[in-house]
Coordinates of C-alpha atoms in Angstrom, one line a residue:
M1 CA -0.1 -0.1 0.1
S2 CA 1.1 3.6 -0.7
D3 CA 1.8 6.1 1.7
E4 CA -0.5 8.3 0.9
S5 CA -3.3 9.6 3.1
L6 CA -6.7 7.6 2.7
T7 CA -10.2 7.9 4.8
L8 CA -11.9 5.8 7.3
L9 CA -15.4 6.0 7.7
V10 CA -17.4 4.1 10.9
V11 CA -20.7 4.0 11.1
H12 CA -21.9 3.6 14.4
T13 CA -25.0 3.8 16.6
H14 CA -24.6 4.8 20.3
P15 CA -21.9 6.5 22.0
D16 CA -19.1 4.0 22.9
D17 CA -19.7 1.9 20.1
E18 CA -16.7 3.8 18.3
S19 CA -14.1 2.7 21.0
S20 CA -15.5 -1.1 21.8
G21 CA -16.2 -2.0 18.4
T22 CA -13.6 0.1 16.6
G23 CA -11.4 2.0 18.7
G24 CA -8.1 0.1 17.8
L25 CA -8.6 0.4 14.1
L26 CA -9.5 4.1 14.1
R27 CA -6.5 4.7 16.5
L28 CA -3.9 2.8 14.1
A29 CA -5.0 4.3 11.3
A30 CA -4.4 8.1 13.1
K31 CA -1.2 6.8 13.9
R32 CA -0.3 6.2 10.0
G33 CA -1.5 9.7 9.1
H34 CA -5.0 8.6 7.8
T35 CA -8.3 10.5 8.3
T36 CA -10.8 8.9 10.3
V37 CA -14.8 9.7 10.2
V38 CA -16.7 8.6 13.4
V39 CA -21.0 8.8 12.4
T40 CA -23.2 8.2 15.3
C41 CA -27.0 7.7 14.7
T42 CA -28.1 8.1 17.9
N43 CA -27.7 9.7 21.7
G44 CA -28.2 6.7 23.5
E45 CA -30.4 8.2 25.7
L46 CA -32.2 4.8 27.1
G47 CA -28.3 3.4 28.3
D48 CA -27.8 2.5 31.7
V49 CA -25.9 4.8 34.2
K50 CA -23.5 2.9 35.8
D51 CA -21.6 6.1 37.6
P52 CA -23.0 6.7 40.7
A53 CA -21.4 10.2 40.7
L54 CA -23.9 11.5 37.9
S55 CA -26.7 11.2 40.1
L56 CA -29.3 10.8 37.3
N57 CA -32.3 8.9 37.6
P58 CA -33.8 8.1 34.1
E59 CA -36.3 5.5 34.8
E60 CA -38.4 8.2 36.9
N61 CA -37.2 11.7 35.5
P62 CA -37.4 12.8 32.1
A63 CA -35.2 15.5 32.3
D64 CA -32.4 13.2 33.6
R65 CA -33.5 11.2 30.7
A66 CA -32.6 13.9 28.2
R67 CA -29.7 15.0 30.2
L68 CA -27.7 11.4 30.2
A69 CA -28.3 12.3 26.2
D70 CA -25.8 15.3 27.0
V71 CA -24.2 13.3 29.1
R72 CA -23.3 10.3 26.5
R73 CA -22.5 13.1 23.7
E74 CA -19.9 14.6 25.8
E75 CA -18.4 11.4 26.3
L76 CA -18.4 10.2 22.8
A77 CA -16.6 13.8 22.3
R78 CA -14.1 13.1 25.0
A79 CA -13.3 9.6 23.4
S80 CA -12.9 10.5 20.0
A81 CA -10.4 13.3 21.0
V82 CA -8.4 10.1 22.7
L83 CA -8.9 8.4 19.8
D84 CA -7.8 11.0 17.2
V85 CA -10.6 11.0 15.1
T86 CA -10.7 13.6 12.4
H87 CA -14.0 14.3 11.6
L88 CA -16.9 13.7 14.1
Y89 CA -20.8 13.3 13.4
M90 CA -23.6 13.4 15.8
L91 CA -26.7 12.6 13.9
G92 CA -28.7 13.3 17.3
Y93 CA -31.9 10.4 16.6
H94 CA -33.4 9.6 19.8
D95 CA -32.4 5.6 20.8
S96 CA -34.8 2.9 20.3
G97 CA -34.5 0.9 23.0
M98 CA -33.5 -2.9 23.4
Q99 CA -35.3 -5.4 21.1
G100 CA -38.8 -6.1 22.0
T101 CA -39.2 -3.2 24.4
K102 CA -42.2 -0.3 24.2
T103 CA -40.0 2.2 23.1
N104 CA -39.5 0.3 19.7
A105 CA -42.4 1.6 18.3
A106 CA -42.2 5.4 19.4
S107 CA -43.2 7.9 16.6
Y108 CA -39.4 9.6 17.5
A109 CA -37.3 6.3 17.8
F110 CA -34.3 5.6 14.9
V111 CA -35.8 2.5 13.8
N112 CA -39.2 4.6 12.8
A113 CA -36.8 7.6 11.5
D114 CA -37.5 8.5 7.4
P115 CA -34.8 6.4 5.5
D116 CA -34.7 9.3 3.2
D117 CA -33.6 11.7 5.7
V118 CA -30.8 9.0 7.2
T119 CA -29.7 7.8 3.8
G120 CA -29.3 11.6 2.5
R121 CA -27.2 12.6 5.5
L122 CA -24.9 9.8 4.9
V123 CA -25.0 10.0 1.4
G124 CA -23.9 14.1 1.9
I125 CA -20.8 12.9 4.8
I126 CA -19.5 10.1 2.4
R127 CA -19.7 12.7 -0.7
Q128 CA -18.1 15.1 1.2
H129 CA -14.9 12.8 2.8
R130 CA -14.8 10.4 -0.2
P131 CA -14.0 7.6 2.0
H132 CA -11.6 4.7 1.1
V133 CA -13.0 2.0 3.5
V134 CA -16.7 2.2 5.4
I135 CA -17.5 -0.3 8.4
T136 CA -20.5 -0.6 10.0
Y137 CA -22.8 -3.7 11.7
D138 CA -24.0 -6.8 10.0
D139 CA -27.6 -7.5 8.8
K140 CA -28.4 -8.6 12.4
G141 CA -26.6 -5.4 14.0
G142 CA -24.0 -7.6 15.5
Y143 CA -26.3 -8.5 18.1
G144 CA -30.0 -7.8 17.1
H145 CA -30.2 -4.5 18.6
P146 CA -32.9 -2.9 16.5
D147 CA -30.5 0.2 16.0
H148 CA -27.5 -1.4 15.0
I149 CA -29.6 -3.1 12.4
M150 CA -31.2 0.9 11.2
S151 CA -28.1 1.4 10.9
H152 CA -26.7 -1.3 8.4
R153 CA -30.1 -0.7 6.5
M154 CA -29.0 3.2 6.0
T155 CA -25.4 3.0 5.6
M156 CA -25.7 0.3 2.6
A157 CA -28.4 2.0 1.0
A158 CA -26.1 5.1 1.4
L159 CA -22.8 3.4 0.1
E160 CA -25.5 2.5 -2.8
A161 CA -27.1 6.2 -3.7
A162 CA -24.0 7.6 -2.9
A163 CA -22.2 6.7 -5.6
D164 CA -25.1 7.2 -8.1
G165 CA -25.5 11.0 -9.6
T166 CA -29.1 10.5 -10.0
H167 CA -29.6 10.2 -5.9
Y168 CA -29.6 13.1 -3.9
P169 CA -27.9 15.6 -6.5
E170 CA -27.5 18.0 -4.1
A171 CA -25.3 16.1 -1.3
G172 CA -22.6 16.6 -3.5
V173 CA -20.3 14.5 -6.5
P174 CA -20.8 10.6 -6.3
W175 CA -18.2 8.5 -4.5
D176 CA -17.6 4.6 -4.2
V177 CA -16.5 3.3 -2.1
P178 CA -13.9 0.8 -2.1
K179 CA -13.5 -1.5 0.7
V180 CA -17.0 -2.3 2.7
Y181 CA -16.6 -4.7 5.8
Y182 CA -19.1 -5.4 8.7
T183 CA -17.8 -5.9 12.3
A184 CA -17.3 -9.3 13.2
W185 CA -16.3 -10.7 17.0
A186 CA -15.0 -14.0 16.1
R187 CA -16.9 -16.9 18.0
S188 CA -13.4 -18.6 18.8
E189 CA -12.6 -15.1 19.8
M190 CA -15.9 -14.9 22.3
L191 CA -15.5 -18.1 23.7
R192 CA -12.0 -17.6 25.2
V193 CA -12.9 -15.0 26.7
F194 CA -16.2 -16.0 28.5
K195 CA -14.2 -19.3 29.6
A196 CA -12.1 -17.3 31.3
L197 CA -14.3 -15.0 32.9
H198 CA -16.5 -18.1 33.7
F199 CA -13.1 -19.6 35.2
L200 CA -12.7 -16.5 37.3
G201 CA -16.2 -17.2 38.8
R202 CA -17.9 -14.5 36.9
K203 CA -21.6 -14.8 35.2
T204 CA -21.4 -15.8 31.9
P205 CA -23.6 -17.6 29.3
L206 CA -21.5 -21.0 29.9
R207 CA -23.4 -21.4 33.4
D208 CA -26.4 -21.9 31.3
P209 CA -27.2 -25.8 30.5
D210 CA -29.0 -24.8 27.3
F211 CA -26.6 -22.4 26.2
D212 CA -25.9 -22.9 22.5
P213 CA -22.3 -21.9 21.6
D214 CA -22.9 -21.8 17.9
S215 CA -25.1 -18.8 18.9
L216 CA -22.2 -16.5 19.7
G217 CA -20.0 -14.1 17.9
C218 CA -19.5 -14.7 14.3
P219 CA -18.7 -18.2 12.7
D220 CA -14.9 -18.0 12.3
E221 CA -14.6 -19.0 8.9
L222 CA -16.7 -16.0 7.6
I223 CA -14.3 -13.6 9.4
T224 CA -12.0 -12.3 6.3
T225 CA -9.8 -9.4 8.5
K226 CA -8.1 -9.8 11.7
V227 CA -6.1 -6.4 13.2
D228 CA -3.5 -6.8 15.7
I229 CA -4.9 -4.0 17.9
R230 CA -2.5 -4.6 20.8
P231 CA 0.4 -1.9 19.8
V232 CA -3.0 0.7 20.4
L233 CA -5.0 -1.3 23.3
H234 CA -3.9 1.3 25.9
D235 CA -5.6 4.4 23.7
K236 CA -8.7 2.1 22.8
W237 CA -9.4 1.2 26.3
R238 CA -8.6 4.9 27.8
A239 CA -11.8 6.0 24.8
L240 CA -13.9 3.2 26.0
F241 CA -13.3 3.9 29.5
T242 CA -14.1 8.1 29.1
H243 CA -17.8 6.7 28.5
R244 CA -18.2 6.3 32.4
S245 CA -21.6 6.5 31.9
Q246 CA -22.0 3.0 30.4
M247 CA -18.8 1.7 31.8
G248 CA -19.1 3.3 35.3
G249 CA -16.3 2.0 37.7
S250 CA -16.0 -1.2 36.6
H251 CA -13.0 -2.2 38.7
F252 CA -13.3 -6.1 37.4
F253 CA -13.4 -5.5 33.8
R254 CA -10.3 -2.5 34.3
W255 CA -8.3 -5.2 35.8
L256 CA -9.0 -8.1 33.4
V257 CA -8.3 -5.3 30.9
R258 CA -4.8 -4.1 32.5
L259 CA -3.8 -7.7 32.9
G260 CA -5.2 -10.0 30.7
G261 CA -6.5 -7.4 27.8
R262 CA -3.2 -8.1 25.3
W263 CA -4.1 -11.7 25.1
F264 CA -8.2 -11.8 25.5
Y265 CA -8.4 -8.6 22.9
R266 CA -5.6 -8.7 20.2
Y267 CA -7.8 -8.0 17.6
E268 CA -10.5 -6.1 16.0
S269 CA -12.3 -8.8 13.4
L270 CA -13.7 -8.0 10.5
R271 CA -16.1 -9.1 7.3
C272 CA -15.6 -7.7 3.7
V273 CA -18.1 -7.1 1.9
R274 CA -16.5 -5.1 -1.0
S275 CA -13.2 -4.7 -2.3
P276 CA -11.6 -3.7 -5.2
Q277 CA -9.5 -7.2 -5.2
P278 CA -9.9 -10.8 -4.1
I279 CA -9.1 -10.6 0.0
Q280 CA -6.7 -13.3 0.9
P281 CA -7.9 -14.3 4.3
L282 CA -6.9 -13.6 7.1
E283 CA -6.0 -10.1 6.1
S284 CA -4.5 -7.8 8.6
D285 CA -4.5 -4.7 7.1
I286 CA -8.0 -3.0 6.1
F287 CA -6.2 -0.6 3.6
S288 CA -4.6 -3.4 1.7
G289 CA -5.3 -3.2 -2.0
L290 CA -5.9 0.2 -2.3
D291 CA -2.9 1.2 -3.9

């Protein structure tokens, strides 16, 4: 690959997804001098409050729910600075909540947003920054969250529309993104983490006698790309723990990351679904083939 600056665009759903899912990739790209663009679709106001210092009770107080949205946007901005993100876009849609909750049906929920509005906004960002690589979720949203699925649908629609000048002509010059990936936590990696947690006495799905390991993560055979993020793992965790409203004072997790992070979380893995050249698994660089 040439040394020219390239552009990575990631489309995520909630504040903190950028750090947990692609924090290593974003930081590595920035360290190599590439442009990084983060799009976060919702404010994440239906997340739990795990930081007691915030003194928020959004379950009972609507004003606290609105305040949580502000808090999570502030955390996202700080985490993006840790990852040295070049451009951050907060689209500001309302969190829809977990699958099956009554908020899924709310008119203001992201899942019920006007598809043309969401797609058009993403098309504008794609055409403005002309990314070489785009990363989002798969059609199951990674783990079935309605807003993650919506992010997938809207991103894929925007990728198609951005390349066609007859769609959203007001959004700028068409751009066809060369490489597209889905985030994908390899099943073998997830099982290894669960086994370690189980050994340490923590609650995991492995305690359920009906647990099906084939329900976890992404089948290893579908993984095309594994990027070693250990050189920037410290920055990834710093960014993730910036989201204190979600991470709180998780001392066990911090201890686990400090002592075993380089073994538990060595890679960020992906599925490549578009590339100008055939992918030779396991690819180790998302910018390969873009000479």
